[in-house]
Amino acid sequence: MKDGRPSVLGFLSCLLFLGALCFYSARFGSAAVDTIPEIRAKGRSAIGQEVALTSDVKVVRLLDNGFIARQGGAQMEVTISDEVESQWNAAKHGLAVGDFVSLRAVCKQTGLLEAREFHVHKGRRLKIWVSIAALLAAAAILFVQFRKGKYA
Amino acid sequence: MPDLVTHVIAGYGLQRGFRLTPWFLIGAILPDILTRPFTIVWPGSFWWTMPLHTPVGLTLFCAAIAFLHRPGIRASVFLNLGAGAFLHVVLDLFQAHLAGSYYLFFPFSWHSVEIDLIWPETSLYLLPLWAVIGLWLAVKHFRQRMKAEG
Ligand SMILES: [Zn+2]
């Protein structure tokens, strides 16, 4: 490798190592509380297990003691356990169809969960739009800076 | 992650304050750019992209980008990009999640860590503050430019 040139070998070695880490993570990655797809991927049944629903869980219908949630293509009924009843009573008036929530729940049967912990992510949609705007602003700042030759 | 505004303002502010290179600002948003688009489109990809939001994975990625540059500026690119990514990881740590936070010690441990101080969307309350700081920086920038030109 000549001096003064990019190191393709260095670049590829780092990417190769990184690829190996990603593969290791995908193969053996394990959280304290699994999601339903992760439990199924391990060949176990989710019924009776504590599960986590933390990404893109949307409320699609409100019920007296819970709600219907959708994550990806799956829809499930979420009931409220005694442990979180007071939290539910405080939160349910502000809860609306379309809100995003996070849950830790026990899977009672397929499509039926009993919430043990939950959080309503009010403002999540705003956060997504604001983040896109920030990304565009960052791209504009970087474009100007690189054009000025502030390179390294 | 806190919203990207928080990461961009913190990254840009420190970059200007300490006269760092644009690579620092790129580093400040890098971990989310590498992971979030994938997990939004395909939530099942979480474990595939998770290493790209960890110190070891980010160090390797920053080194890979640095190797694409000539030796004279390689260290600068690596240090600026890496410091920006470090800032991102530190800011993310203040958040709370019900499950699965940040795997700081990957690949040595699957233990996830966070400080549990604010919910991911709470940083939105700081938006008015960021807007004022952004406006102040813009005014300062244009004043300096006008001074330099005049
Ligand atoms: Zn992040």
GROMACS .gro file of N, CA and C in nm, chain A residues 4-7 10-11 14-15 17-18 21-26 28-31 38 52 54-55 102-104 117-124 126-127 130-131 134-135 138 141-142 145-146 148 150-152, chain B residues 1-5 8 12 15 21-23 25-26 29 33 36 40 43 47-48 50-52 56-57 60-61 63-64 67-71 73-74 76-77 98-99 103 106-107 110 119-121 124 127 141:
model
  300
    4GLY      N    1  -0.011   0.780   0.160
    4GLY     CA    2  -0.093   0.889   0.107
    4GLY      C    3  -0.219   0.844   0.040
    5ARG      N    4  -0.245   0.714   0.041
    5ARG     CA    5  -0.366   0.661  -0.023
    5ARG      C    6  -0.462   0.608   0.082
    6PRO      N    7  -0.593   0.604   0.050
    6PRO     CA    8  -0.686   0.535   0.141
    6PRO      C    9  -0.645   0.389   0.156
    7SER      N   10  -0.674   0.332   0.270
    7SER     CA   11  -0.639   0.192   0.292
    7SER      C   12  -0.763   0.104   0.273
   10GLY      N   13  -0.761  -0.183   0.522
   10GLY     CA   14  -0.808  -0.142   0.655
   10GLY      C   15  -0.959  -0.129   0.657
   11PHE      N   16  -1.014  -0.064   0.553
   11PHE     CA   17  -1.159  -0.044   0.543
   11PHE      C   18  -1.232  -0.179   0.542
   14CYS      N   19  -1.220  -0.374   0.878
   14CYS     CA   20  -1.316  -0.321   0.978
   14CYS      C   21  -1.458  -0.367   0.944
   15LEU      N   22  -1.494  -0.358   0.816
   15LEU     CA   23  -1.630  -0.398   0.777
   15LEU      C   24  -1.654  -0.547   0.800
   17PHE      N   25  -1.508  -0.738   1.026
   17PHE     CA   26  -1.520  -0.758   1.170
   17PHE      C   27  -1.659  -0.714   1.218
   18LEU      N   28  -1.703  -0.600   1.164
   18LEU     CA   29  -1.834  -0.545   1.199
   18LEU      C   30  -1.946  -0.641   1.154
   21LEU      N   31  -1.971  -0.921   1.392
   21LEU     CA   32  -2.039  -0.880   1.516
   21LEU      C   33  -2.191  -0.875   1.494
   22CYS      N   34  -2.234  -0.824   1.379
   22CYS     CA   35  -2.378  -0.816   1.350
   22CYS      C   36  -2.436  -0.957   1.342
   23PHE      N   37  -2.362  -1.046   1.280
   23PHE     CA   38  -2.410  -1.184   1.268
   23PHE      C   39  -2.419  -1.248   1.407
   24TYR      N   40  -2.317  -1.225   1.488
   24TYR     CA   41  -2.315  -1.280   1.625
   24TYR      C   42  -2.435  -1.226   1.705
   25SER      N   43  -2.461  -1.096   1.690
   25SER     CA   44  -2.573  -1.034   1.762
   25SER      C   45  -2.707  -1.092   1.715
   26ALA      N   46  -2.723  -1.107   1.582
   26ALA     CA   47  -2.849  -1.160   1.529
   26ALA      C   48  -2.870  -1.305   1.573
   28PHE      N   49  -2.721  -1.463   1.852
   28PHE     CA   50  -2.724  -1.490   1.996
   28PHE      C   51  -2.784  -1.377   2.080
   29GLY      N   52  -2.825  -1.266   2.016
   29GLY     CA   53  -2.878  -1.149   2.089
   29GLY      C   54  -2.991  -1.188   2.182
   30SER      N   55  -2.985  -1.133   2.304
   30SER     CA   56  -3.085  -1.174   2.400
   30SER      C   57  -3.113  -1.059   2.498
   31ALA      N   58  -3.241  -1.024   2.510
   31ALA     CA   59  -3.279  -0.916   2.602
   31ALA      C   60  -3.330  -0.979   2.732
   38GLU      N   61  -3.930  -1.301   1.911
   38GLU     CA   62  -3.803  -1.358   1.959
   38GLU      C   63  -3.828  -1.490   2.032
   52ALA      N   64  -4.212  -0.833   2.593
   52ALA     CA   65  -4.194  -0.688   2.579
   52ALA      C   66  -4.247  -0.645   2.442
   54THR      N   67  -4.216  -0.303   2.258
   54THR     CA   68  -4.161  -0.169   2.279
   54THR      C   69  -4.147  -0.087   2.152
   55SER      N   70  -4.155  -0.151   2.034
   55SER     CA   71  -4.137  -0.067   1.915
   55SER      C   72  -4.263  -0.063   1.830
  102SER      N   73  -4.563   0.153   2.500
  102SER     CA   74  -4.468   0.044   2.527
  102SER      C   75  -4.529  -0.042   2.636
  103LEU      N   76  -4.504  -0.170   2.630
  103LEU     CA   77  -4.564  -0.262   2.727
  103LEU      C   78  -4.468  -0.368   2.774
  104ARG      N   79  -4.483  -0.406   2.900
  104ARG     CA   80  -4.430  -0.535   2.947
  104ARG      C   81  -4.554  -0.607   2.993
  117GLU      N   82  -4.662  -0.349   3.297
  117GLU     CA   83  -4.604  -0.214   3.294
  117GLU      C   84  -4.641  -0.156   3.160
  118PHE      N   85  -4.675  -0.028   3.157
  118PHE     CA   86  -4.697   0.034   3.026
  118PHE      C   87  -4.663   0.182   3.031
  119HIS      N   88  -4.634   0.235   2.914
  119HIS     CA   89  -4.606   0.378   2.905
  119HIS      C   90  -4.665   0.429   2.774
  120VAL      N   91  -4.735   0.542   2.780
  120VAL     CA   92  -4.792   0.602   2.659
  120VAL      C   93  -4.691   0.705   2.606
  121HIS      N   94  -4.652   0.686   2.480
  121HIS     CA   95  -4.552   0.777   2.421
  121HIS      C   96  -4.623   0.891   2.350
  122LYS      N   97  -4.675   0.986   2.428
  122LYS     CA   98  -4.739   1.104   2.368
  122LYS      C   99  -4.630   1.184   2.297
  123GLY      N  100  -4.658   1.228   2.177
  123GLY     CA  101  -4.562   1.312   2.105
  123GLY      C  102  -4.465   1.232   2.020
  124ARG      N  103  -4.484   1.101   2.010
  124ARG     CA  104  -4.392   1.020   1.930
  124ARG      C  105  -4.396   1.059   1.782
  126LEU      N  106  -4.473   1.352   1.659
  126LEU     CA  107  -4.403   1.481   1.647
  126LEU      C  108  -4.252   1.458   1.647
  127LYS      N  109  -4.209   1.365   1.734
  127LYS     CA  110  -4.067   1.335   1.745
  127LYS      C  111  -4.011   1.285   1.611
  130VAL      N  112  -3.999   1.591   1.371
  130VAL     CA  113  -3.894   1.683   1.415
  130VAL      C  114  -3.756   1.625   1.384
  131SER      N  115  -3.742   1.494   1.401
  131SER     CA  116  -3.614   1.428   1.373
  131SER      C  117  -3.581   1.435   1.224
  134ALA      N  118  -3.461   1.779   1.157
  134ALA     CA  119  -3.325   1.797   1.210
  134ALA      C  120  -3.222   1.731   1.118
  135LEU      N  121  -3.259   1.617   1.063
  135LEU     CA  122  -3.169   1.546   0.972
  135LEU      C  123  -3.142   1.630   0.847
  138ALA      N  124  -2.914   1.914   0.943
  138ALA     CA  125  -2.776   1.865   0.958
  138ALA      C  126  -2.713   1.844   0.821
  141ILE      N  127  -2.617   2.184   0.686
  141ILE     CA  128  -2.498   2.238   0.755
  141ILE      C  129  -2.372   2.168   0.703
  142LEU      N  130  -2.380   2.034   0.692
  142LEU     CA  131  -2.263   1.956   0.649
  142LEU      C  132  -2.225   1.989   0.505
  145GLN      N  133  -2.043   2.314   0.514
  145GLN     CA  134  -1.911   2.303   0.577
  145GLN      C  135  -1.812   2.229   0.485
  146PHE      N  136  -1.856   2.121   0.424
  146PHE     CA  137  -1.765   2.046   0.336
  146PHE      C  138  -1.730   2.127   0.211
  148LYS      N  139  -1.701   2.441   0.201
  148LYS     CA  140  -1.601   2.543   0.241
  148LYS      C  141  -1.463   2.481   0.259
  150LYS      N  142  -1.383   2.261   0.500
  150LYS     CA  143  -1.352   2.222   0.639
  150LYS      C  144  -1.360   2.071   0.645
  151TYR      N  145  -1.256   2.005   0.604
  151TYR     CA  146  -1.268   1.862   0.581
  151TYR      C  147  -1.218   1.778   0.698
  152ALA      N  148  -1.106   1.811   0.750
  152ALA     CA  149  -1.051   1.732   0.861
  152ALA      C  150  -0.963   1.820   0.948
  153MET      N  151  -3.359   0.681   2.147
  153MET     CA  152  -3.284   0.804   2.122
  153MET      C  153  -3.367   0.926   2.161
  154PRO      N  154  -3.301   1.032   2.212
  154PRO     CA  155  -3.378   1.157   2.216
  154PRO      C  156  -3.403   1.195   2.070
  155ASP      N  157  -3.490   1.291   2.045
  155ASP     CA  158  -3.513   1.330   1.907
  155ASP      C  159  -3.382   1.376   1.844
  156LEU      N  160  -3.375   1.369   1.711
  156LEU     CA  161  -3.248   1.405   1.644
  156LEU      C  162  -3.213   1.552   1.660
  157VAL      N  163  -3.314   1.637   1.691
  157VAL     CA  164  -3.283   1.779   1.711
  157VAL      C  165  -3.182   1.792   1.825
  160VAL      N  166  -2.848   1.684   1.700
  160VAL     CA  167  -2.790   1.777   1.603
  160VAL      C  168  -2.743   1.905   1.673
  164TYR      N  169  -2.367   2.011   1.685
  164TYR     CA  170  -2.328   2.135   1.616
  164TYR      C  171  -2.269   2.235   1.715
  167GLN      N  172  -1.928   2.120   1.814
  167GLN     CA  173  -1.839   2.131   1.698
  167GLN      C  174  -1.791   2.275   1.681
  173THR      N  175  -1.421   1.928   1.347
  173THR     CA  176  -1.449   1.919   1.203
  173THR      C  177  -1.594   1.871   1.181
  174PRO      N  178  -1.645   1.881   1.057
  174PRO     CA  179  -1.781   1.833   1.029
  174PRO      C  180  -1.802   1.686   1.065
  175TRP      N  181  -1.693   1.611   1.071
  175TRP     CA  182  -1.706   1.469   1.105
  175TRP      C  183  -1.764   1.449   1.244
  177LEU      N  184  -2.005   1.633   1.380
  177LEU     CA  185  -2.151   1.643   1.367
  177LEU      C  186  -2.207   1.514   1.305
  178ILE      N  187  -2.136   1.460   1.207
  178ILE     CA  188  -2.181   1.334   1.146
  178ILE      C  189  -2.183   1.225   1.254
  181ILE      N  190  -2.486   1.205   1.493
  181ILE     CA  191  -2.614   1.147   1.448
  181ILE      C  192  -2.594   1.006   1.392
  185ILE      N  193  -2.859   0.698   1.242
  185ILE     CA  194  -2.864   0.687   1.096
  185ILE      C  195  -2.836   0.542   1.054
  188ARG      N  196  -3.176   0.321   1.295
  188ARG     CA  197  -3.320   0.350   1.299
  188ARG      C  198  -3.395   0.322   1.169
  192ILE      N  199  -3.720   0.079   1.186
  192ILE     CA  200  -3.854   0.134   1.159
  192ILE      C  201  -3.921   0.053   1.047
  195PRO      N  202  -3.888  -0.405   1.205
  195PRO     CA  203  -3.853  -0.415   1.347
  195PRO      C  204  -3.776  -0.543   1.382
  199TRP      N  205  -3.168  -0.697   1.618
  199TRP     CA  206  -3.041  -0.759   1.663
  199TRP      C  207  -2.932  -0.754   1.556
  200TRP      N  208  -2.974  -0.745   1.427
  200TRP     CA  209  -2.876  -0.732   1.319
  200TRP      C  210  -2.804  -0.598   1.325
  202MET      N  211  -2.815  -0.380   1.595
  202MET     CA  212  -2.783  -0.337   1.732
  202MET      C  213  -2.633  -0.306   1.753
  203PRO      N  214  -2.538  -0.387   1.698
  203PRO     CA  215  -2.396  -0.357   1.721
  203PRO      C  216  -2.355  -0.219   1.671
  204LEU      N  217  -2.430  -0.165   1.574
  204LEU     CA  218  -2.394  -0.034   1.518
  204LEU      C  219  -2.433   0.082   1.610
  208VAL      N  220  -1.819  -0.061   2.070
  208VAL     CA  221  -1.726  -0.143   1.989
  208VAL      C  222  -1.763  -0.134   1.840
  209GLY      N  223  -1.892  -0.149   1.809
  209GLY     CA  224  -1.937  -0.144   1.669
  209GLY      C  225  -1.911  -0.007   1.608
  212LEU      N  226  -1.542   0.047   1.525
  212LEU     CA  227  -1.506  -0.021   1.400
  212LEU      C  228  -1.558   0.056   1.279
  213PHE      N  229  -1.682   0.106   1.289
  213PHE     CA  230  -1.739   0.179   1.175
  213PHE      C  231  -1.660   0.308   1.150
  215ALA      N  232  -1.352   0.365   1.230
  215ALA     CA  233  -1.220   0.328   1.176
  215ALA      C  234  -1.233   0.297   1.027
  216ALA      N  235  -1.341   0.226   0.988
  216ALA     CA  236  -1.361   0.193   0.846
  216ALA      C  237  -1.368   0.321   0.763
  219PHE      N  238  -1.026   0.488   0.735
  219PHE     CA  239  -0.935   0.420   0.641
  219PHE      C  240  -0.960   0.462   0.495
  220LEU      N  241  -1.078   0.519   0.468
  220LEU     CA  242  -1.106   0.565   0.332
  220LEU      C  243  -1.036   0.698   0.301
  221HIS      N  244  -0.969   0.754   0.404
  221HIS     CA  245  -0.900   0.882   0.385
  221HIS      C  246  -0.748   0.864   0.387
  222ARG      N  247  -0.679   0.963   0.330
  222ARG     CA  248  -0.532   0.952   0.326
  222ARG      C  249  -0.475   0.960   0.468
  223PRO      N  250  -0.360   0.899   0.492
  223PRO     CA  251  -0.305   0.891   0.627
  223PRO      C  252  -0.293   1.026   0.699
  225ILE      N  253  -0.492   1.275   0.725
  225ILE     CA  254  -0.612   1.323   0.795
  225ILE      C  255  -0.689   1.208   0.861
  226ARG      N  256  -0.634   1.088   0.847
  226ARG     CA  257  -0.706   0.968   0.896
  226ARG      C  258  -0.738   0.977   1.046
  228SER      N  259  -0.757   1.238   1.236
  228SER     CA  260  -0.852   1.346   1.263
  228SER      C  261  -0.996   1.301   1.231
  229VAL      N  262  -1.013   1.235   1.118
  229VAL     CA  263  -1.147   1.186   1.080
  229VAL      C  264  -1.196   1.086   1.186
  250LEU      N  265  -3.901   0.057   2.872
  250LEU     CA  266  -3.959  -0.051   2.953
  250LEU      C  267  -3.879  -0.180   2.939
  251ALA      N  268  -3.815  -0.198   2.825
  251ALA     CA  269  -3.731  -0.317   2.803
  251ALA      C  270  -3.630  -0.286   2.695
  255TYR      N  271  -2.687  -0.167   2.476
  255TYR     CA  272  -2.594  -0.277   2.505
  255TYR      C  273  -2.450  -0.226   2.498
  258PHE      N  274  -2.153  -0.482   2.467
  258PHE     CA  275  -2.150  -0.578   2.357
  258PHE      C  276  -2.012  -0.573   2.291
  259PRO      N  277  -1.952  -0.681   2.250
  259PRO     CA  278  -1.999  -0.820   2.249
  259PRO      C  279  -1.963  -0.900   2.374
  262TRP      N  280  -2.448  -0.919   2.739
  262TRP     CA  281  -2.581  -0.883   2.688
  262TRP      C  282  -2.657  -0.796   2.788
  271TRP      N  283  -3.818   0.983   2.945
  271TRP     CA  284  -3.872   0.900   2.838
  271TRP      C  285  -3.820   0.954   2.704
  272PRO      N  286  -3.811   0.869   2.601
  272PRO     CA  287  -3.751   0.914   2.475
  272PRO      C  288  -3.816   1.041   2.418
  273GLU      N  289  -3.946   1.060   2.444
  273GLU     CA  290  -4.013   1.176   2.382
  273GLU      C  291  -4.005   1.301   2.471
  276LEU      N  292  -3.859   1.644   2.368
  276LEU     CA  293  -3.934   1.737   2.283
  276LEU      C  294  -3.969   1.866   2.357
  279LEU      N  295  -3.764   2.162   2.283
  279LEU     CA  296  -3.764   2.218   2.147
  279LEU      C  297  -3.759   2.372   2.144
  293HIS      N  298  -2.373   3.367   1.306
  293HIS     CA  299  -2.306   3.324   1.183
  293HIS      C  300  -2.316   3.434   1.076
   0.00000   0.00000   0.00000
